[in-house]
JSON list of C-alpha atoms in Angstrom, two decimals:
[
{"chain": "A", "resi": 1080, "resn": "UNK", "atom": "CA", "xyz": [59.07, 4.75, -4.04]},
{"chain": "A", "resi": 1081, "resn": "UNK", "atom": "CA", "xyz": [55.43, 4.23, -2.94]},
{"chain": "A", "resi": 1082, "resn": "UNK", "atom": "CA", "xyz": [54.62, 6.73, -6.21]},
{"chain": "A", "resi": 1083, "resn": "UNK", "atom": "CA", "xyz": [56.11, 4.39, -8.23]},
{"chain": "A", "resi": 1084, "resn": "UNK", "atom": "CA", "xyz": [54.47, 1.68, -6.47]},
{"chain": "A", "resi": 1085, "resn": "UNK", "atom": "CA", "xyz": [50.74, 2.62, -7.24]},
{"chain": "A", "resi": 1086, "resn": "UNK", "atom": "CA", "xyz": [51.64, 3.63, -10.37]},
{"chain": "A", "resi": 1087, "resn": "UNK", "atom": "CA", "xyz": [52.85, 0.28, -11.34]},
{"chain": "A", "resi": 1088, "resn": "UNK", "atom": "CA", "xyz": [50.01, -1.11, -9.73]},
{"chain": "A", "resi": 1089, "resn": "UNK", "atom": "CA", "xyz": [47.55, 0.80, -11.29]},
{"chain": "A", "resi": 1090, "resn": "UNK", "atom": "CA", "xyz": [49.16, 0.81, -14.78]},
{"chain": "A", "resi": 1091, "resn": "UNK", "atom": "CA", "xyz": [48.83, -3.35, -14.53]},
{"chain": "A", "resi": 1092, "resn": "UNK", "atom": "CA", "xyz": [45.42, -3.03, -13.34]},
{"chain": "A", "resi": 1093, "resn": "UNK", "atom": "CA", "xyz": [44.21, -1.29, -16.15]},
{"chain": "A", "resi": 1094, "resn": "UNK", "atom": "CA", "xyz": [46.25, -3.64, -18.86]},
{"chain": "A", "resi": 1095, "resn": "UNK", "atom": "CA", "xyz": [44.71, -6.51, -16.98]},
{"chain": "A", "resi": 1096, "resn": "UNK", "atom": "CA", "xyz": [41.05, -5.34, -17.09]},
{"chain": "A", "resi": 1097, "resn": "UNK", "atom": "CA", "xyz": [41.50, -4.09, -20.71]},
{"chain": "A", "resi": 1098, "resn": "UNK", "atom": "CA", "xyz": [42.80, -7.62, -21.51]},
{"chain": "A", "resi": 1099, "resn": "UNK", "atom": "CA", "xyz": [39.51, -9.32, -19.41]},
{"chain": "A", "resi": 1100, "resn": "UNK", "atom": "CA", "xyz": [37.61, -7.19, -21.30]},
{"chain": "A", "resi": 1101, "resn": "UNK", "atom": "CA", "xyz": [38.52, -7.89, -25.09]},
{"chain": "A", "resi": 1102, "resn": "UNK", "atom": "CA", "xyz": [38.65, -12.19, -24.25]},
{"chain": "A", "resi": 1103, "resn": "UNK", "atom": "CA", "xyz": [34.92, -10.85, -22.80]},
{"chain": "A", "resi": 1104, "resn": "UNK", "atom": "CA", "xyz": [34.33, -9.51, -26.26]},
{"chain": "A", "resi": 1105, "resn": "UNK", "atom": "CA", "xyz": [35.88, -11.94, -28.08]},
{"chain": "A", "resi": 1106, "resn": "UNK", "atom": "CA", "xyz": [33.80, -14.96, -26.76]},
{"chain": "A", "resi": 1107, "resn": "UNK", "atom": "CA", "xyz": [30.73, -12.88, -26.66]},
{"chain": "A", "resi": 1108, "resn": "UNK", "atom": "CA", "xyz": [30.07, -10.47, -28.81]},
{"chain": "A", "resi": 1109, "resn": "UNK", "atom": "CA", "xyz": [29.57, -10.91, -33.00]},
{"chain": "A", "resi": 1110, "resn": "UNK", "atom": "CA", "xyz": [29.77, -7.10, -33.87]},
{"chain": "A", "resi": 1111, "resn": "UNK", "atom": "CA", "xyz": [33.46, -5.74, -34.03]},
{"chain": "A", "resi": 1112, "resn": "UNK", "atom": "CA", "xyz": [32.34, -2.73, -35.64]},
{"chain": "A", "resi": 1113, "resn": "UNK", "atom": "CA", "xyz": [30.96, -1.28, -32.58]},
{"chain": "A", "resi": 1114, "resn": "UNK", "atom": "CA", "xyz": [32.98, 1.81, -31.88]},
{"chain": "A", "resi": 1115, "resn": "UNK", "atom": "CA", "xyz": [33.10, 0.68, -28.15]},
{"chain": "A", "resi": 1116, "resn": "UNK", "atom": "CA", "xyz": [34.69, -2.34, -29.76]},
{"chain": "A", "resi": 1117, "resn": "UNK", "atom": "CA", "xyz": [36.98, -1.38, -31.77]},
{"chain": "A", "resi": 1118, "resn": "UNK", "atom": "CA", "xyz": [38.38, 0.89, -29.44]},
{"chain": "A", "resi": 1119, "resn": "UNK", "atom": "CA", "xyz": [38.99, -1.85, -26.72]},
{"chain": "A", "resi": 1120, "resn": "UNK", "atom": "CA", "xyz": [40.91, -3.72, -29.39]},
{"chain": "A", "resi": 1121, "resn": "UNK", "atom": "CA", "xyz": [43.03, -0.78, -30.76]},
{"chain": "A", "resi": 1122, "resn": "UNK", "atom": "CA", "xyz": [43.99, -0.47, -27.32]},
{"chain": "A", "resi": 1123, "resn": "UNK", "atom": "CA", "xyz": [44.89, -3.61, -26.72]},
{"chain": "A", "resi": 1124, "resn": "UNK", "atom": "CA", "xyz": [46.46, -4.06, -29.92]},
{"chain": "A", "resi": 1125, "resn": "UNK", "atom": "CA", "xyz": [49.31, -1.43, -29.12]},
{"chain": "A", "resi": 1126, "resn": "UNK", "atom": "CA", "xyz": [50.25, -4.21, -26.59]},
{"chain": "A", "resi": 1127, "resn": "UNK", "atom": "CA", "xyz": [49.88, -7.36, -28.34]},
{"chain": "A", "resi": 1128, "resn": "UNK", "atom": "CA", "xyz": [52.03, -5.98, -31.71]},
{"chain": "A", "resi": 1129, "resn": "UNK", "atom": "CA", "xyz": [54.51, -4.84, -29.32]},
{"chain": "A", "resi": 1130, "resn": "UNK", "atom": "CA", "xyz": [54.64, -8.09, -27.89]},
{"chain": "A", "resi": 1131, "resn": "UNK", "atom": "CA", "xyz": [54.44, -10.20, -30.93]},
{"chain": "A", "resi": 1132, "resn": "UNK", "atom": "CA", "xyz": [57.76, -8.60, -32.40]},
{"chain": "A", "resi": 1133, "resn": "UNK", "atom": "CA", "xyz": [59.65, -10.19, -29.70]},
{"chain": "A", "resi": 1134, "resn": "UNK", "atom": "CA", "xyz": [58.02, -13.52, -28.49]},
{"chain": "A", "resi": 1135, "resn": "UNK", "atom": "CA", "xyz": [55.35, -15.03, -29.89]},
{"chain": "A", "resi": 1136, "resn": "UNK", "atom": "CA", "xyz": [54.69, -14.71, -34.03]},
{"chain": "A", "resi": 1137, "resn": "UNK", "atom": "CA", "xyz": [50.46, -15.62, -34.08]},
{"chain": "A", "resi": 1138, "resn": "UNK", "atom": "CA", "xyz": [47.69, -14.17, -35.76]},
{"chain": "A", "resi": 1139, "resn": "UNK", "atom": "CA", "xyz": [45.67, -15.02, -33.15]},
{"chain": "A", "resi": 1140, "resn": "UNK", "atom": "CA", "xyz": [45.67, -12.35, -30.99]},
{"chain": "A", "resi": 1141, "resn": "UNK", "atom": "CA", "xyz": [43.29, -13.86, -28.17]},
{"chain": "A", "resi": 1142, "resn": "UNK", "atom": "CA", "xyz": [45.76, -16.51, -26.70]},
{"chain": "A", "resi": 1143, "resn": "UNK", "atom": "CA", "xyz": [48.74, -14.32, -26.47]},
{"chain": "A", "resi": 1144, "resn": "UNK", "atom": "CA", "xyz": [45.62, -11.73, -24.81]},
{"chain": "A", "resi": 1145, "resn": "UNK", "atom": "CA", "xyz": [44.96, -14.99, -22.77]},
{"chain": "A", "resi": 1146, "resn": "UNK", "atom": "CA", "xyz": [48.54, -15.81, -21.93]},
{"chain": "A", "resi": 1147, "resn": "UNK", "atom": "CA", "xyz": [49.52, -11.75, -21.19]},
{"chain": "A", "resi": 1148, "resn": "UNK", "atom": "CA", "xyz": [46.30, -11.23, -18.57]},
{"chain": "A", "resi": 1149, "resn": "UNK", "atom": "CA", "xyz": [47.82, -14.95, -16.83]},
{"chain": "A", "resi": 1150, "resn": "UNK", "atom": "CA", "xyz": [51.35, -13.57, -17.02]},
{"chain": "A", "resi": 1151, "resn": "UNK", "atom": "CA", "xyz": [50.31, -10.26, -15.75]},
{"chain": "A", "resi": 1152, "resn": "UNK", "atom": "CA", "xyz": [48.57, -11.91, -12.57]},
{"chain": "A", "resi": 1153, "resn": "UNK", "atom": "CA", "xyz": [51.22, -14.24, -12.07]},
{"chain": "A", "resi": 1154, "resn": "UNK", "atom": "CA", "xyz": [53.98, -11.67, -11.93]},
{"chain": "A", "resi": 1155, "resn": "UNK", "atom": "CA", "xyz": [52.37, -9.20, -10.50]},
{"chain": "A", "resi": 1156, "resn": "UNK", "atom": "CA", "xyz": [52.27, -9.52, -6.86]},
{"chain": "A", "resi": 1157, "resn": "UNK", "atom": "CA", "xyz": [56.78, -10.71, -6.87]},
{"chain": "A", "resi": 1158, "resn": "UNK", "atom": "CA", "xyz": [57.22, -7.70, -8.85]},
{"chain": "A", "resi": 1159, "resn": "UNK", "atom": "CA", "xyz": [55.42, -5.30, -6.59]},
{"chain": "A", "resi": 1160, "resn": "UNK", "atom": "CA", "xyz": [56.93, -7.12, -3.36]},
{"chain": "A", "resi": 1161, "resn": "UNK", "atom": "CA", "xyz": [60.88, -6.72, -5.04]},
{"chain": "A", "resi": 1162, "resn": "UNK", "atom": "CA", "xyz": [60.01, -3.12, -5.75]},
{"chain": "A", "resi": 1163, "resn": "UNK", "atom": "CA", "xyz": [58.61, -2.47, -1.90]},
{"chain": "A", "resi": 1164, "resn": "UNK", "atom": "CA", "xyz": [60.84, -4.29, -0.01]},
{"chain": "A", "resi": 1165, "resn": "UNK", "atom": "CA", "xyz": [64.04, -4.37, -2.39]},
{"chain": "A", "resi": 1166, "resn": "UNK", "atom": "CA", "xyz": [64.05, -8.40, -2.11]},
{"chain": "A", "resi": 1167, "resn": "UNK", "atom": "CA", "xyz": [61.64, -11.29, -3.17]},
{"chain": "A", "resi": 1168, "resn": "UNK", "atom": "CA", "xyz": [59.99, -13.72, 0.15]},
{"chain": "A", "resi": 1169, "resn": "UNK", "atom": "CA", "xyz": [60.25, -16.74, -1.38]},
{"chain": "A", "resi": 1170, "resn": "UNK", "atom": "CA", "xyz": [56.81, -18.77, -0.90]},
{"chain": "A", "resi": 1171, "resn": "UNK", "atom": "CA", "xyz": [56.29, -22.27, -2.68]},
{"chain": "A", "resi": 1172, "resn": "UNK", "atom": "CA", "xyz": [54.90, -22.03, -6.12]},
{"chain": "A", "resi": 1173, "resn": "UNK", "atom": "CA", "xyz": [51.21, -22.81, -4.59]},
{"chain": "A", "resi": 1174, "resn": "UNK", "atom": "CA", "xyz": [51.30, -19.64, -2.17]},
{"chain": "A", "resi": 1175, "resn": "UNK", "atom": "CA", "xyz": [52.22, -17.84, -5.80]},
{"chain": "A", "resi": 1176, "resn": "UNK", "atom": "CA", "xyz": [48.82, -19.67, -7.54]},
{"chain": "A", "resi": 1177, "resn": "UNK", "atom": "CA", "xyz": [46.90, -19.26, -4.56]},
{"chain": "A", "resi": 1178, "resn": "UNK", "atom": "CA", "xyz": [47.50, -15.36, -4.88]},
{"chain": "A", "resi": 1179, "resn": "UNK", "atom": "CA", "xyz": [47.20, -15.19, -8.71]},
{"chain": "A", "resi": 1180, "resn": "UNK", "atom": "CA", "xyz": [43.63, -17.05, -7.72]},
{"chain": "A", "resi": 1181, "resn": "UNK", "atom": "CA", "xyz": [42.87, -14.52, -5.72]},
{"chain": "A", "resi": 1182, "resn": "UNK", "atom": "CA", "xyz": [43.97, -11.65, -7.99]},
{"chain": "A", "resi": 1183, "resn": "UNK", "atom": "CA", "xyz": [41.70, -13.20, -11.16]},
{"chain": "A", "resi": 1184, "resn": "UNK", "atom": "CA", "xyz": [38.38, -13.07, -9.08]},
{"chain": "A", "resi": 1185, "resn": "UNK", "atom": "CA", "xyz": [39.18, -9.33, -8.06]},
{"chain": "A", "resi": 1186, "resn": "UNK", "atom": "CA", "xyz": [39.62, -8.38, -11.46]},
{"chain": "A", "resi": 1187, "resn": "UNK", "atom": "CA", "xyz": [36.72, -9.73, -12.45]},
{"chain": "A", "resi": 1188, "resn": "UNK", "atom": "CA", "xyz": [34.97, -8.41, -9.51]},
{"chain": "A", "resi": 1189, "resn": "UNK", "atom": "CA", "xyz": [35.72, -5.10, -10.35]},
{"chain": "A", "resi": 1190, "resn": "UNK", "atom": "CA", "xyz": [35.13, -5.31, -14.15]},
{"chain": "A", "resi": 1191, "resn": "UNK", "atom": "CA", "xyz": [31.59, -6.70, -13.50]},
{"chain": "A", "resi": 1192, "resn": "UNK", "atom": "CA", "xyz": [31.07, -3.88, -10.60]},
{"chain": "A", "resi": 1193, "resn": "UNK", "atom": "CA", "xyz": [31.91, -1.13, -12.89]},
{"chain": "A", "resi": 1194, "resn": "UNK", "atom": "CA", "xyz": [30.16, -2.45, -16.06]},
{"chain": "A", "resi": 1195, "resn": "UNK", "atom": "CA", "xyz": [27.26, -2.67, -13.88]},
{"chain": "A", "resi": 1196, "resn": "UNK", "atom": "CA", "xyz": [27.48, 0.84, -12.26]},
{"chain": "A", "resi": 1197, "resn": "UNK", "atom": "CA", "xyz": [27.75, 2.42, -15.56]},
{"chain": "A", "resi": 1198, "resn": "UNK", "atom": "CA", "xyz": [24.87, 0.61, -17.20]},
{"chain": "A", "resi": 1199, "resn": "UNK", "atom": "CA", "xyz": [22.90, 1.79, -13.91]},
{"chain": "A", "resi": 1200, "resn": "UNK", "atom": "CA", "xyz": [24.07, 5.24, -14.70]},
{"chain": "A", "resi": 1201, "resn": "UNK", "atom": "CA", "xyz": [22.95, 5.22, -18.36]},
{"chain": "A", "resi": 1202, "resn": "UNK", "atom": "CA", "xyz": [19.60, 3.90, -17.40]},
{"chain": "A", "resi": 1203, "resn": "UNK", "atom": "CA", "xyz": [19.08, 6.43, -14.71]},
{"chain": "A", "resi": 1204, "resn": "UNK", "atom": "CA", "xyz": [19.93, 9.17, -17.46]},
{"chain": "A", "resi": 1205, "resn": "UNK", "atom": "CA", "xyz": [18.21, 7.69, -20.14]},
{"chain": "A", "resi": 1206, "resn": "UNK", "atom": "CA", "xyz": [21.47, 7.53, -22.17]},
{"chain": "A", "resi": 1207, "resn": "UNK", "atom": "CA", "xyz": [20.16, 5.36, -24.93]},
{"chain": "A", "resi": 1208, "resn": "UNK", "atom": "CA", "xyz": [21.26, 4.55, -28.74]},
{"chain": "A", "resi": 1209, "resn": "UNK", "atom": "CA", "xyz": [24.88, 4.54, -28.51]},
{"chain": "A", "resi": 1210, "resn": "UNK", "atom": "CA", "xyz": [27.54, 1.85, -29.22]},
{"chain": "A", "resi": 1211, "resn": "UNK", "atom": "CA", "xyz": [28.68, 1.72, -25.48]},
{"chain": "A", "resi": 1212, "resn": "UNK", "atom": "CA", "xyz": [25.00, 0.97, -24.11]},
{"chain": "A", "resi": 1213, "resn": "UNK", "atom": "CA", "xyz": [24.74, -1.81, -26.30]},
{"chain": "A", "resi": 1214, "resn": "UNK", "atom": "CA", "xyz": [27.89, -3.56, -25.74]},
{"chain": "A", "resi": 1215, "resn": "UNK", "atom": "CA", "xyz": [26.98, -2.93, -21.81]},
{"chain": "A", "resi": 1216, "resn": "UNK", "atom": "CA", "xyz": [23.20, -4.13, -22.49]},
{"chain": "A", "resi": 1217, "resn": "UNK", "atom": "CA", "xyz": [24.97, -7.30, -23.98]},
{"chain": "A", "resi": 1218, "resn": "UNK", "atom": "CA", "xyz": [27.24, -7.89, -20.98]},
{"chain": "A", "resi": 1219, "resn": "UNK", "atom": "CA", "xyz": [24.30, -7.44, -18.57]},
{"chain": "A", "resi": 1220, "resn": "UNK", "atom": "CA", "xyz": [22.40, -9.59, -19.79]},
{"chain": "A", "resi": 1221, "resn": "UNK", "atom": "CA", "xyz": [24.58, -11.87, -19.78]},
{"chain": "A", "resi": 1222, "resn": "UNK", "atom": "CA", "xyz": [25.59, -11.80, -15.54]},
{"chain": "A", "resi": 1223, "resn": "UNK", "atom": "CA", "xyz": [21.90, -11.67, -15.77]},
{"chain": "A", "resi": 1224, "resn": "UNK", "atom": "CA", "xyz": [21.10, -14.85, -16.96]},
{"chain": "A", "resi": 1225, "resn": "UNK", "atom": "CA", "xyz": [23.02, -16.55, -14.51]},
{"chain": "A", "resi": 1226, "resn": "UNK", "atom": "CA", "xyz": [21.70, -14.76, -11.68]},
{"chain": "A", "resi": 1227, "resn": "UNK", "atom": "CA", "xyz": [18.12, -14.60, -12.69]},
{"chain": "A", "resi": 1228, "resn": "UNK", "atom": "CA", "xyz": [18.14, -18.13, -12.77]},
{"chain": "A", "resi": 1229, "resn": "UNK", "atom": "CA", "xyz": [18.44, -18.01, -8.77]},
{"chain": "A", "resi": 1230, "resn": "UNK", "atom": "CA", "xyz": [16.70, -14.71, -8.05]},
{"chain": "A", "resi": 1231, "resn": "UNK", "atom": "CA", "xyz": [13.38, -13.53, -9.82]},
{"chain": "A", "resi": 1232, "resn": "UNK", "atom": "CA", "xyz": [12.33, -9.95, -10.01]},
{"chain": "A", "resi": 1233, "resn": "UNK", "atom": "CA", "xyz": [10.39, -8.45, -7.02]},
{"chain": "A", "resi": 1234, "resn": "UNK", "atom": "CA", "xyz": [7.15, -7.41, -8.32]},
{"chain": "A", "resi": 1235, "resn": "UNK", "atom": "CA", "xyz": [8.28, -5.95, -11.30]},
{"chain": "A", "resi": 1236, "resn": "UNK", "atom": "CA", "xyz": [10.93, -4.18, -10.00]},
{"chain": "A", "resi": 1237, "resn": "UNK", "atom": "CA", "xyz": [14.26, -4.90, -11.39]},
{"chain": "A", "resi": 1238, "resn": "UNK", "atom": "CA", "xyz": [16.84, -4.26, -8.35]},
{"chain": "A", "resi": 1239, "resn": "UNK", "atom": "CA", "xyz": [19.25, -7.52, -8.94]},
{"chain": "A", "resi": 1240, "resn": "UNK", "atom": "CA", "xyz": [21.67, -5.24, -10.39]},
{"chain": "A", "resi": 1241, "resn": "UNK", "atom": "CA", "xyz": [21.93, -2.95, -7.63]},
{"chain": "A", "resi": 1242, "resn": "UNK", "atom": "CA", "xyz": [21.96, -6.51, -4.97]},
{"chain": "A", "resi": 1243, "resn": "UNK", "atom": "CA", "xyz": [25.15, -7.95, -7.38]},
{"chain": "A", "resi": 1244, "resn": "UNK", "atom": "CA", "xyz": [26.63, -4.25, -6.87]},
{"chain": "A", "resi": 1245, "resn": "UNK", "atom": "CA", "xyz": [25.83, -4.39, -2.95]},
{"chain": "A", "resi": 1246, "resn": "UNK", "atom": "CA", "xyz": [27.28, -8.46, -2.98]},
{"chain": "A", "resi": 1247, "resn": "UNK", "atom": "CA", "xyz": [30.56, -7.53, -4.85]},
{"chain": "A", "resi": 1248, "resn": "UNK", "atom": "CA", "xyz": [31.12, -4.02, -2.34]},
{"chain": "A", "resi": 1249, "resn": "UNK", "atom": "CA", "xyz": [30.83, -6.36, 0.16]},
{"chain": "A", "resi": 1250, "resn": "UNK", "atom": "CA", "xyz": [32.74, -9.70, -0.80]},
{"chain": "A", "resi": 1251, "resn": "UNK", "atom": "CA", "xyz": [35.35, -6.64, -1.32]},
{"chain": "A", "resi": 1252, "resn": "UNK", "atom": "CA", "xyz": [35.56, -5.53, 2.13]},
{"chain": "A", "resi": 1253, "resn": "UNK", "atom": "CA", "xyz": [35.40, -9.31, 3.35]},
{"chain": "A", "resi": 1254, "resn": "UNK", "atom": "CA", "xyz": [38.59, -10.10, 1.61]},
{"chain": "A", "resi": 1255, "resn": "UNK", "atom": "CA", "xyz": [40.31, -7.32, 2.47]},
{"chain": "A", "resi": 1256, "resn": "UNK", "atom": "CA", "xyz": [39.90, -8.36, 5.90]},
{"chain": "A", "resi": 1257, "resn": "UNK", "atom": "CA", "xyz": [40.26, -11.69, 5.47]},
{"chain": "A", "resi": 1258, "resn": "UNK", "atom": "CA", "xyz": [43.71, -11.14, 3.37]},
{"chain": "A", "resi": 1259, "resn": "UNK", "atom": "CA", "xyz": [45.25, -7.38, 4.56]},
{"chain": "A", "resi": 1260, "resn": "UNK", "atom": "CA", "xyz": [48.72, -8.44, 3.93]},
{"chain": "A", "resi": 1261, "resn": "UNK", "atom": "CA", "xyz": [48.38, -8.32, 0.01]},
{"chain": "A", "resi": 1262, "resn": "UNK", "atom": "CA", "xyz": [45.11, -7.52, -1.06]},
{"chain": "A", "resi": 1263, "resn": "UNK", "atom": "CA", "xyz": [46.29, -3.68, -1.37]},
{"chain": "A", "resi": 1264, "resn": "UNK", "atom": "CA", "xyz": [48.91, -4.89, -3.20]},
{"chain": "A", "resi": 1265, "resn": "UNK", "atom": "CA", "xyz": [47.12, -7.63, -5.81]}
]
């Protein structure tokens, strides 16, 4: 049971993130013939034609993308508590919100934590001139310009990327002690 557990889990995790990143690309980026691109949307299009067969007839694939990554953060904490405990606690609709909240802001922690580590790792290599590192140089730039905006560079040496890494490992560990009960679980 606990196998099928984290593999749920993790298999809506992934889906969700996926989903975060192709609205990300969507609102953001011009070039869909970027490899990197394309790839996130033929991945995400195996979902979304799936999906449009039954419910929803659209060409525009962002809003069902929109209304799939809501779904998916809505339902996923119920599901995973029916599947562990074999019955549903039944919470007001706000406790439900509050969590799917919640859930949204890790996501997006950890898809700005791990776009950032990998750009760090391409720099440090000197991985340069490839379709991935220049979707990730776009993205950077972007959490960049909001953050540079309250933080400068420290005579010329560009560490804000490794401070948003150390700030998001650590917001993290505060709420998972702030919420144990279901942040393992969300």
């Amino acid at each position: 049971m606990i196998t099928i557990i984290c593999f749920l889990k993790h298999l809506i995790d992934i889906v969700i993130l996926f989903f975060l990143l192709r609205l990300w690309i969507y609102f953001t980026i011009n070039n869909y013939y970027n490899f990197f691109v394309k790839y996130i949307i033929l991945l995400t299009n195996v979902f979304l034609k799936n999906i449009q067969k039954f419910i929803f007839k659209s060409n525009k694939s962002e809003i069902l993308s929109f209304i799939l990554i809501l779904l998916l953060i809505f339902l996923k904490y119920p599901i995973l508590i029916l599947i562990q405990s074999k019955n549903l606690f039944f919470h007001s609709l706000l406790f439900f919100i509050f969590i799917s909240i919640i859930t949204l802001l890790k996501f997006l922690g950890y898809l700005f934590f791990w776009l950032i580590t990998i750009y760090l790792i391409f720099n440090i290599f000197h991985i340069k001139n490839n379709d991935l590192n220049d979707i990730l140089d776009i993205f950077i730039h972007q959490i960049l310009k909001i953050i540079r905006f309250f933080l400068q560079n420290f005579y010329n040496i560009n560490i804000l990327l490794f401070i948003i890494n150390i700030i998001l490992y650590f917001l993290n560990n505060l709420f998972m002690d702030l919420f144990p009960q279901f942040w393992f679980l969300i």
